[in-house]
Amino acid sequence: MLTAIHPKLPMRNKSVTTDYYINQLGFSMIGNIDFDGYLMIKKDNIEIHFFEHKTLLPEENDGQVYIRCKSIDSVYQDILDKKISIHPNGNLGTRPWGTREFSLLDPDNNLLTFGETL
């Protein structure tokens, strides 16, 4: 029986990634051990892991994760209030497949799409 999934995304600089996810998006660290070249974070019921990829070219990164959420309008407003950049084509909107979504790009160009089923 499958119980959870924890995507692993590339990061060039652990401190930059940590700052973005912890200080800007409000995630927290998992555990109290700092693993060299690896980062684990969580927020509410989701967990994302990152592996070090120092030679990653952000413009060539296809890393993506889809995050289901509730009260997407509140989540979106919180992002706007924190002045976090929204993906140029990722403003909050209703999609033809029955969701409301918006997207962000993290410092390594990993695409984070937040969605709520209508």
XYZ file of N, CA and C in Angstrom, residues 3-5 9 16 23 25-26 28 34 40 47 67 79 81-82 86 91 104:
57
model
N 1.613 5.176 0.680
C 1.097 6.084 1.703
C 1.466 7.547 1.502
N 2.520 7.837 0.767
C 2.932 9.234 0.580
C 3.953 9.305 -0.537
N 4.164 10.513 -1.030
C 5.214 10.747 -2.012
C 5.958 12.009 -1.602
N 13.890 17.403 -5.714
C 14.198 18.414 -6.715
C 15.655 18.835 -6.613
N 20.587 29.069 -0.234
C 19.611 29.840 -1.012
C 18.268 29.117 -1.026
N 12.203 30.750 4.909
C 11.943 32.145 5.261
C 10.880 32.825 4.408
N 8.505 30.929 1.979
C 7.289 30.131 1.801
C 6.748 29.532 3.091
N 7.518 29.596 4.179
C 7.017 29.138 5.471
C 7.120 27.653 5.743
N 9.314 24.267 7.082
C 10.238 24.046 8.194
C 11.130 22.851 7.856
N 21.758 18.008 9.813
C 22.019 18.702 8.557
C 22.852 17.783 7.669
N 15.671 18.482 3.473
C 14.315 17.963 3.616
C 13.483 19.008 4.351
N 5.855 17.215 1.984
C 7.287 17.136 2.231
C 7.991 17.179 0.882
N 1.243 20.827 -6.010
C 0.869 20.816 -4.600
C -0.621 21.099 -4.483
N 1.071 34.574 -0.518
C 2.240 34.674 -1.401
C 2.394 36.118 -1.886
N 1.191 38.843 -0.454
C 1.513 39.694 0.697
C 2.997 39.631 1.041
N 3.609 38.471 0.831
C 5.037 38.297 1.102
C 5.906 38.777 -0.057
N 5.366 35.520 -8.646
C 4.520 34.518 -9.286
C 5.127 34.225 -10.659
N -0.396 33.201 -12.875
C -1.335 33.870 -11.977
C -2.495 32.958 -11.622
N 4.773 29.136 -9.076
C 5.982 29.868 -8.699
C 7.180 29.159 -9.307
